[in-house]
């Protein structure tokens, strides 16, 4: 994998003005995206994962959004400082987006082919005929059968999976450098989801696009991600390579997420639960936002926000449990099982897949 | 282990509470735009078990659930509940007692609660309609009990649904269903709209309430991993037909129908190692389309394991099952 950083988000904080007061939706988020990699952002609804990525494309409503601090550097330029006109050249061209609901994000009164051709005309300045030709190629690429016939179809004539393919074709029309996919398969059936995810992985390899993949489904993350960032209450609480997050999680929230998913193994009897519900960000809690729901919470969690502790060069977690003087705790059973796998993967045998390569270097 | 032959419920006490046979539900029947949502569905649900019904959207699983609770008339077939054909339930009084015994929990926790009623009125309404409490004081007391049984604070009684999170609303929906002390509850995608950490809470609550109140569930969902966790037996549906019915563990060890296989192979698991090695199989619905319908139907391959197939295919499926069980035994040994 190339080590070239294409997108960098630094200390981003976003608030919304609502009738009830100021909601601090994103509270200091940092992440980087390298060329050709897939970064998955996981979290529950309201954790700020969509808001922070919409900010990248400047799609948040101007009326009530306040970007309190931060920079979004795309190839070195701060997107937050661009004028709307300059931003239009970036949006859809360099950074494209796929949304959750393909029905509401497509224009119901416009032929799908034209919707795919539209950004090509706008951004590349080619003739309509040329754009149509490219649109037909794109439809073929994303697996829409009979492109010439379906070019003239309307979104309502398509099934959910087909509509999502149209969305992907539109997003890829200008060969974007970054593709932001916000829960692109949540509304789809598992079989269709598998097709769409397979398609995205294939296109990513062919076009060398970087993807930010937002989802709440850890199964999808395991299938797509090179690196994972876990968000909770407007902050990234843990990030690392996919293997590090799935097999060596450090944050109690990540433990909870992994343990509360049923596995397909036979004979599972108990499901771990995280008690309570996420905090109201109208009044963000003092200290660690996860502390009230955390059975491993320490005294300090209720007073002081933890730092990002380094686990390895690629793996960081925001929990006091990693502080040298913190007591040792016993994670849930499911997590212990995963950690055992991590040890056999990374401590035992040396030769492993390309993805975990960096992690190995730092740990051995 | 269960699939090694020990039946889930001892044979003697296995009593069907719901029997569905050859259920058909056509919309706009006879017209040009006829939709055959449910073509041929047969299965029974035993008392005290959780029966999971899975399938992709449009497979007819929700329609089956709605037909079962008598939301609309069925086109053909028969549904019997506790030995009585539900088609014969017509009088208001009978309907009331039928609905008291069978309740439903819906998918969208916000849409299924009246936004202009307080939680007390929502739950109390059910109690009032069925005349389960004498006066309002008693009703309030009962509402408090119900709220506490689903893990909500009794102070929530005077609040409106909009003041709650999705998970809390779903708990109110569960409390409402439990209010009339039903024997049978249909959970139609009851957890699909919730966050992962909340899903686990609600599923565990449903399990706990089932043991406490002696309930039987029909659990309709598209998320196979959750269904497997909660169900005793599972039915797999595709385009209006039940293609496979068997015990939950066996379905994952020995999926016989190619559609079940493709469904299982499509579930993403939270395990990057496994995902990299994963082979996905695709399914063509033509596979279970037979031109000649004689000898085609749900055939029993093994005890409690049914497959929708032609009579000639039974031997093939039997062999496949043996092979898969043998492999599983080696793996779990």
CSV table of N, CA and C in Angstrom, one decimal, chain A residues 43-46 49 186-195 197 216-220 222-223 225 242-243 246-247 253 257-258 260-278 293 337-338 341 345-346 349 353-356, chain B residues 1-3 55-58 61 165 168 171 192-204 207 222-229 249-250 252-253 259 262-278 280-283 331-332:
chain,number,residue,atom,x,y,z
A,43,UNK,N,-19.8,3.3,14.4
A,43,UNK,CA,-20.4,4.0,15.6
A,43,UNK,C,-21.9,3.9,15.5
A,44,UNK,N,-22.5,4.2,16.7
A,44,UNK,CA,-24.0,4.1,16.7
A,44,UNK,C,-24.6,5.4,16.1
A,45,UNK,N,-25.9,5.4,15.9
A,45,UNK,CA,-26.5,6.6,15.4
A,45,UNK,C,-26.3,7.8,16.4
A,46,UNK,N,-25.9,8.9,15.9
A,46,UNK,CA,-25.7,10.1,16.8
A,46,UNK,C,-24.3,10.1,17.3
A,49,UNK,N,-20.5,10.2,13.1
A,49,UNK,CA,-19.8,9.6,12.0
A,49,UNK,C,-20.2,10.3,10.7
A,186,UNK,N,-27.0,-0.3,4.0
A,186,UNK,CA,-27.9,-0.6,5.2
A,186,UNK,C,-29.3,-0.9,4.7
A,187,UNK,N,-29.8,-0.3,3.7
A,187,UNK,CA,-31.2,-0.5,3.2
A,187,UNK,C,-31.3,-1.7,2.4
A,188,UNK,N,-30.3,-2.4,2.1
A,188,UNK,CA,-30.4,-3.5,1.2
A,188,UNK,C,-30.4,-4.9,1.9
A,189,UNK,N,-30.9,-5.9,1.2
A,189,UNK,CA,-30.8,-7.3,1.7
A,189,UNK,C,-29.4,-7.8,1.7
A,190,UNK,N,-29.2,-8.8,2.6
A,190,UNK,CA,-27.8,-9.3,2.7
A,190,UNK,C,-27.2,-9.8,1.4
A,191,UNK,N,-28.0,-10.5,0.6
A,191,UNK,CA,-27.5,-11.0,-0.7
A,191,UNK,C,-27.1,-9.9,-1.6
A,192,UNK,N,-28.0,-8.9,-1.7
A,192,UNK,CA,-27.7,-7.7,-2.5
A,192,UNK,C,-26.5,-6.9,-1.9
A,193,UNK,N,-26.5,-6.8,-0.6
A,193,UNK,CA,-25.4,-6.2,0.1
A,193,UNK,C,-24.0,-6.8,-0.3
A,194,UNK,N,-24.0,-8.1,-0.3
A,194,UNK,CA,-22.8,-8.8,-0.7
A,194,UNK,C,-22.3,-8.5,-2.1
A,195,UNK,N,-23.3,-8.3,-3.0
A,195,UNK,CA,-23.0,-8.0,-4.4
A,195,UNK,C,-22.4,-6.6,-4.4
A,197,UNK,N,-21.0,-4.7,-2.0
A,197,UNK,CA,-19.7,-4.6,-1.4
A,197,UNK,C,-18.6,-5.2,-2.2
A,216,UNK,N,-22.6,1.0,10.7
A,216,UNK,CA,-22.7,0.5,12.1
A,216,UNK,C,-22.5,-1.0,12.2
A,217,UNK,N,-22.4,-1.6,11.0
A,217,UNK,CA,-22.3,-3.1,10.9
A,217,UNK,C,-20.9,-3.6,10.9
A,218,UNK,N,-20.5,-4.2,12.0
A,218,UNK,CA,-19.1,-4.6,12.1
A,218,UNK,C,-18.7,-5.7,11.1
A,219,UNK,N,-19.7,-6.5,10.7
A,219,UNK,CA,-19.5,-7.5,9.7
A,219,UNK,C,-19.1,-6.9,8.4
A,220,UNK,N,-19.8,-5.8,8.0
A,220,UNK,CA,-19.4,-5.1,6.8
A,220,UNK,C,-18.0,-4.5,6.9
A,222,UNK,N,-15.5,-5.7,8.6
A,222,UNK,CA,-14.5,-6.7,8.5
A,222,UNK,C,-14.3,-7.1,7.0
A,223,UNK,N,-15.3,-6.9,6.2
A,223,UNK,CA,-15.2,-7.3,4.8
A,223,UNK,C,-14.5,-6.2,4.0
A,225,UNK,N,-12.8,-3.0,5.3
A,225,UNK,CA,-11.8,-2.0,5.8
A,225,UNK,C,-10.4,-2.5,5.9
A,242,UNK,N,-7.6,-3.1,10.6
A,242,UNK,CA,-8.8,-3.9,10.8
A,242,UNK,C,-8.5,-5.0,11.8
A,243,UNK,N,-7.3,-5.7,11.6
A,243,UNK,CA,-7.0,-6.8,12.5
A,243,UNK,C,-6.8,-6.3,13.9
A,246,UNK,N,-10.3,-5.7,15.4
A,246,UNK,CA,-11.1,-6.9,15.6
A,246,UNK,C,-10.5,-8.0,16.5
A,247,UNK,N,-9.1,-8.0,16.5
A,247,UNK,CA,-8.5,-9.1,17.3
A,247,UNK,C,-7.8,-8.6,18.5
A,253,UNK,N,-15.6,0.3,24.9
A,253,UNK,CA,-16.7,0.4,23.9
A,253,UNK,C,-16.6,-0.5,22.8
A,257,UNK,N,-19.1,-3.5,21.6
A,257,UNK,CA,-19.7,-3.6,20.3
A,257,UNK,C,-19.4,-5.0,19.7
A,258,UNK,N,-18.2,-5.5,19.9
A,258,UNK,CA,-17.8,-6.8,19.3
A,258,UNK,C,-18.5,-7.9,20.1
A,260,UNK,N,-21.4,-7.8,21.7
A,260,UNK,CA,-22.8,-7.8,21.6
A,260,UNK,C,-23.4,-8.2,20.3
A,261,UNK,N,-22.5,-8.6,19.4
A,261,UNK,CA,-22.9,-9.2,18.1
A,261,UNK,C,-23.0,-10.7,18.2
A,262,UNK,N,-24.1,-11.3,17.8
A,262,UNK,CA,-24.2,-12.7,17.8
A,262,UNK,C,-23.3,-13.3,16.8
A,263,UNK,N,-22.6,-14.4,17.1
A,263,UNK,CA,-21.8,-15.1,16.1
A,263,UNK,C,-22.6,-16.2,15.5
A,264,UNK,N,-22.1,-16.7,14.4
A,264,UNK,CA,-22.8,-17.8,13.8
A,264,UNK,C,-22.4,-19.2,14.4
A,265,UNK,N,-21.5,-19.1,15.4
A,265,UNK,CA,-21.1,-20.4,16.0
A,265,UNK,C,-22.3,-21.1,16.7
A,266,UNK,N,-22.1,-22.4,16.7
A,266,UNK,CA,-23.2,-23.2,17.4
A,266,UNK,C,-23.1,-23.1,18.9
A,267,UNK,N,-24.2,-23.1,19.5
A,267,UNK,CA,-24.2,-23.2,21.0
A,267,UNK,C,-23.9,-21.9,21.7
A,268,UNK,N,-24.1,-20.8,21.1
A,268,UNK,CA,-24.0,-19.5,21.8
A,268,UNK,C,-25.2,-19.3,22.7
A,269,UNK,N,-25.0,-19.0,24.0
A,269,UNK,CA,-26.1,-18.9,24.8
A,269,UNK,C,-26.3,-17.5,25.4
A,270,UNK,N,-25.2,-16.8,25.6
A,270,UNK,CA,-25.4,-15.5,26.2
A,270,UNK,C,-24.9,-14.4,25.2
A,271,UNK,N,-25.6,-13.3,25.2
A,271,UNK,CA,-25.2,-12.1,24.4
A,271,UNK,C,-24.8,-11.0,25.4
A,272,UNK,N,-23.6,-10.5,25.2
A,272,UNK,CA,-23.2,-9.4,26.1
A,272,UNK,C,-23.9,-8.1,25.7
A,273,UNK,N,-24.3,-7.3,26.7
A,273,UNK,CA,-24.9,-6.1,26.3
A,273,UNK,C,-24.2,-4.9,27.0
A,274,UNK,N,-24.2,-3.8,26.3
A,274,UNK,CA,-23.7,-2.5,26.8
A,274,UNK,C,-25.0,-1.9,27.5
A,275,UNK,N,-25.0,-1.6,28.8
A,275,UNK,CA,-26.2,-1.1,29.4
A,275,UNK,C,-26.4,0.4,29.0
A,276,UNK,N,-27.6,0.9,29.2
A,276,UNK,CA,-27.8,2.3,29.0
A,276,UNK,C,-27.9,2.7,27.6
A,277,UNK,N,-27.9,4.0,27.3
A,277,UNK,CA,-27.9,4.5,26.0
A,277,UNK,C,-26.9,5.7,25.8
A,278,UNK,N,-26.6,6.0,24.6
A,278,UNK,CA,-25.5,7.1,24.4
A,278,UNK,C,-25.9,8.4,25.0
A,293,UNK,N,-21.7,4.0,31.0
A,293,UNK,CA,-22.2,2.7,30.5
A,293,UNK,C,-21.1,1.7,30.6
A,337,UNK,N,-11.4,-14.3,23.5
A,337,UNK,CA,-11.3,-15.2,22.4
A,337,UNK,C,-10.6,-14.6,21.2
A,338,UNK,N,-11.0,-13.3,20.9
A,338,UNK,CA,-10.4,-12.6,19.8
A,338,UNK,C,-8.9,-12.3,20.1
A,341,UNK,N,-6.8,-15.1,19.4
A,341,UNK,CA,-6.5,-15.2,17.9
A,341,UNK,C,-5.5,-14.3,17.5
A,345,UNK,N,-2.1,-15.1,15.6
A,345,UNK,CA,-1.9,-14.5,14.3
A,345,UNK,C,-0.6,-13.7,14.2
A,346,UNK,N,-0.3,-12.9,15.2
A,346,UNK,CA,0.9,-12.0,15.2
A,346,UNK,C,2.1,-12.4,16.0
A,349,UNK,N,3.1,-17.0,14.3
A,349,UNK,CA,3.8,-17.1,13.0
A,349,UNK,C,4.1,-15.8,12.4
A,353,UNK,N,-0.7,-11.9,6.1
A,353,UNK,CA,-1.2,-11.2,5.0
A,353,UNK,C,-0.6,-9.7,4.9
A,354,UNK,N,-0.8,-9.1,3.8
A,354,UNK,CA,-0.3,-7.8,3.6
A,354,UNK,C,-0.8,-6.7,4.5
A,355,UNK,N,-2.1,-6.9,5.0
A,355,UNK,CA,-2.7,-5.9,5.7
A,355,UNK,C,-2.1,-5.7,7.1
A,356,UNK,N,-1.8,-6.8,7.7
A,356,UNK,CA,-1.3,-6.7,9.1
A,356,UNK,C,0.2,-6.5,9.1
B,1,UNK,N,-24.9,-32.2,21.6
B,1,UNK,CA,-25.4,-31.0,20.9
B,1,UNK,C,-26.8,-31.3,20.3
B,2,UNK,N,-27.5,-30.3,20.1
B,2,UNK,CA,-28.9,-30.4,19.6
B,2,UNK,C,-29.1,-31.2,18.3
B,3,UNK,N,-28.2,-30.9,17.4
B,3,UNK,CA,-28.4,-31.5,16.1
B,3,UNK,C,-28.0,-33.0,16.0
B,55,UNK,N,-35.7,-14.1,5.3
B,55,UNK,CA,-35.8,-14.0,3.9
B,55,UNK,C,-35.6,-12.6,3.5
B,56,UNK,N,-35.3,-12.3,2.2
B,56,UNK,CA,-35.1,-11.0,1.8
B,56,UNK,C,-36.4,-10.2,1.7
B,57,UNK,N,-36.2,-8.9,1.4
B,57,UNK,CA,-37.5,-8.1,1.3
B,57,UNK,C,-38.3,-8.6,0.1
B,58,UNK,N,-39.6,-8.6,0.3
B,58,UNK,CA,-40.4,-9.1,-0.8
B,58,UNK,C,-40.6,-10.6,-0.8
B,61,UNK,N,-42.4,-12.6,4.1
B,61,UNK,CA,-42.4,-13.0,5.5
B,61,UNK,C,-43.3,-12.1,6.4
B,165,UNK,N,-35.5,7.5,23.1
B,165,UNK,CA,-34.6,7.0,22.1
B,165,UNK,C,-35.3,5.8,21.4
B,168,UNK,N,-35.7,2.8,23.6
B,168,UNK,CA,-36.7,2.9,24.7
B,168,UNK,C,-38.1,2.8,24.1
B,171,UNK,N,-39.0,-0.6,23.7
B,171,UNK,CA,-39.4,-1.2,25.0
B,171,UNK,C,-40.9,-0.9,25.3
B,192,UNK,N,-34.6,-4.4,14.0
B,192,UNK,CA,-33.9,-4.0,12.8
B,192,UNK,C,-33.5,-2.5,12.8
B,193,UNK,N,-34.4,-1.7,13.4
B,193,UNK,CA,-34.2,-0.3,13.4
B,193,UNK,C,-33.3,0.2,14.5
B,194,UNK,N,-32.8,-0.7,15.3
B,194,UNK,CA,-32.0,-0.3,16.5
B,194,UNK,C,-30.5,-0.4,16.3
B,195,UNK,N,-29.8,0.3,17.1
B,195,UNK,CA,-28.3,0.3,17.1
B,195,UNK,C,-27.8,-1.1,17.6
B,196,UNK,N,-26.6,-1.4,17.2
B,196,UNK,CA,-26.1,-2.8,17.6
B,196,UNK,C,-26.2,-3.0,19.2
B,197,UNK,N,-25.7,-2.0,19.9
B,197,UNK,CA,-25.6,-2.2,21.4
B,197,UNK,C,-27.0,-2.2,21.9
B,198,UNK,N,-28.0,-1.6,21.3
B,198,UNK,CA,-29.3,-1.6,21.8
B,198,UNK,C,-30.1,-2.9,21.4
B,199,UNK,N,-29.7,-3.4,20.2
B,199,UNK,CA,-30.3,-4.6,19.7
B,199,UNK,C,-30.1,-5.7,20.7
B,200,UNK,N,-28.8,-5.8,21.2
B,200,UNK,CA,-28.5,-6.9,22.1
B,200,UNK,C,-29.4,-6.8,23.4
B,201,UNK,N,-29.6,-5.5,23.9
B,201,UNK,CA,-30.4,-5.3,25.0
B,201,UNK,C,-31.8,-5.8,24.8
B,202,UNK,N,-32.4,-5.4,23.6
B,202,UNK,CA,-33.8,-5.8,23.4
B,202,UNK,C,-34.0,-7.3,23.2
B,203,UNK,N,-33.0,-7.9,22.5
B,203,UNK,CA,-33.1,-9.3,22.3
B,203,UNK,C,-33.0,-10.1,23.6
B,204,UNK,N,-32.1,-9.6,24.4
B,204,UNK,CA,-32.0,-10.3,25.7
B,204,UNK,C,-33.3,-10.1,26.6
B,207,UNK,N,-35.9,-12.4,25.3
B,207,UNK,CA,-35.6,-13.8,25.8
B,207,UNK,C,-36.1,-14.0,27.2
B,222,UNK,N,-34.6,-10.1,8.9
B,222,UNK,CA,-33.7,-10.4,7.7
B,222,UNK,C,-32.3,-10.6,8.2
B,223,UNK,N,-32.0,-10.3,9.5
B,223,UNK,CA,-30.7,-10.5,10.0
B,223,UNK,C,-30.5,-11.9,10.6
B,224,UNK,N,-29.8,-12.7,9.8
B,224,UNK,CA,-29.8,-14.1,10.2
B,224,UNK,C,-29.0,-14.4,11.4
B,225,UNK,N,-28.0,-13.6,11.7
B,225,UNK,CA,-27.2,-13.9,12.9
B,225,UNK,C,-28.1,-13.7,14.2
B,226,UNK,N,-28.9,-12.6,14.2
B,226,UNK,CA,-29.7,-12.4,15.4
B,226,UNK,C,-30.8,-13.5,15.4
B,227,UNK,N,-31.4,-13.8,14.3
B,227,UNK,CA,-32.4,-14.9,14.2
B,227,UNK,C,-31.9,-16.2,14.8
B,228,UNK,N,-30.7,-16.5,14.4
B,228,UNK,CA,-30.1,-17.8,14.9
B,228,UNK,C,-30.0,-17.7,16.4
B,229,UNK,N,-29.6,-16.6,16.9
B,229,UNK,CA,-29.3,-16.5,18.3
B,229,UNK,C,-30.6,-16.7,19.1
B,249,UNK,N,-29.8,-24.5,15.0
B,249,UNK,CA,-28.4,-24.9,14.9
B,249,UNK,C,-28.1,-25.7,13.6
B,250,UNK,N,-29.1,-26.6,13.3
B,250,UNK,CA,-28.9,-27.5,12.1
B,250,UNK,C,-28.9,-26.6,10.8
B,252,UNK,N,-27.5,-23.9,10.4
B,252,UNK,CA,-26.2,-23.3,10.1
B,252,UNK,C,-25.1,-24.3,9.9
B,253,UNK,N,-25.4,-25.6,10.4
B,253,UNK,CA,-24.4,-26.6,10.2
B,253,UNK,C,-24.7,-27.3,8.8
B,259,UNK,N,-30.7,-21.9,-1.7
B,259,UNK,CA,-30.9,-20.5,-1.3
B,259,UNK,C,-30.5,-20.2,0.1
B,262,UNK,N,-26.8,-19.7,0.0
B,262,UNK,CA,-26.4,-18.4,-0.5
B,262,UNK,C,-26.6,-17.3,0.5
B,263,UNK,N,-27.8,-17.4,1.3
B,263,UNK,CA,-28.1,-16.5,2.3
B,263,UNK,C,-27.0,-16.5,3.4
B,264,UNK,N,-26.6,-17.7,3.8
B,264,UNK,CA,-25.6,-17.8,4.9
B,264,UNK,C,-24.3,-17.3,4.4
B,265,UNK,N,-24.0,-17.5,3.1
B,265,UNK,CA,-22.7,-17.1,2.7
B,265,UNK,C,-22.6,-15.6,2.5
B,266,UNK,N,-23.8,-14.9,2.5
B,266,UNK,CA,-23.8,-13.5,2.3
B,266,UNK,C,-23.7,-12.7,3.6
B,267,UNK,N,-23.9,-13.3,4.7
B,267,UNK,CA,-23.8,-12.6,6.0
B,267,UNK,C,-22.4,-12.2,6.3
B,268,UNK,N,-22.2,-10.9,6.4
B,268,UNK,CA,-20.8,-10.5,6.8
B,268,UNK,C,-20.6,-10.8,8.3
B,269,UNK,N,-19.4,-11.4,8.6
B,269,UNK,CA,-19.1,-11.7,10.0
B,269,UNK,C,-18.0,-10.7,10.5
B,270,UNK,N,-18.1,-10.4,11.8
B,270,UNK,CA,-17.1,-9.4,12.3
B,270,UNK,C,-15.8,-10.1,12.5
B,271,UNK,N,-15.2,-10.6,11.5
B,271,UNK,CA,-13.9,-11.4,11.6
B,271,UNK,C,-13.2,-11.2,10.3
B,272,UNK,N,-12.2,-10.3,10.2
B,272,UNK,CA,-11.5,-10.0,9.0
B,272,UNK,C,-10.9,-11.2,8.3
B,273,UNK,N,-10.3,-12.0,9.2
B,273,UNK,CA,-9.6,-13.3,8.7
B,273,UNK,C,-10.6,-14.1,7.9
B,274,UNK,N,-11.8,-14.4,8.5
B,274,UNK,CA,-12.8,-15.2,7.9
B,274,UNK,C,-13.3,-14.5,6.6
B,275,UNK,N,-13.4,-13.2,6.6
B,275,UNK,CA,-14.0,-12.5,5.5
B,275,UNK,C,-13.0,-12.6,4.3
B,276,UNK,N,-11.7,-12.6,4.5
B,276,UNK,CA,-10.8,-12.7,3.4
B,276,UNK,C,-10.8,-14.1,2.7
B,277,UNK,N,-11.2,-15.1,3.5
B,277,UNK,CA,-11.2,-16.4,3.0
B,277,UNK,C,-12.6,-16.8,2.4
B,278,UNK,N,-13.6,-15.9,2.6
B,278,UNK,CA,-15.0,-16.1,2.3
B,278,UNK,C,-15.2,-16.4,0.9
B,280,UNK,N,-18.5,-16.5,-1.6
B,280,UNK,CA,-19.9,-16.3,-1.6
B,280,UNK,C,-20.6,-17.0,-2.8
B,281,UNK,N,-21.7,-17.6,-2.5
B,281,UNK,CA,-22.5,-18.3,-3.6
B,281,UNK,C,-23.7,-17.5,-3.9
B,282,UNK,N,-24.0,-17.5,-5.2
B,282,UNK,CA,-25.2,-16.7,-5.7
B,282,UNK,C,-26.3,-17.7,-5.9
B,283,UNK,N,-27.5,-17.2,-5.9
B,283,UNK,CA,-28.7,-18.1,-6.0
B,283,UNK,C,-29.6,-17.6,-7.1
B,331,UNK,N,-15.4,-31.1,12.8
B,331,UNK,CA,-14.9,-29.7,13.1
B,331,UNK,C,-15.1,-29.4,14.6
B,332,UNK,N,-16.2,-29.9,15.1
B,332,UNK,CA,-16.5,-29.6,16.5
B,332,UNK,C,-15.9,-30.6,17.5
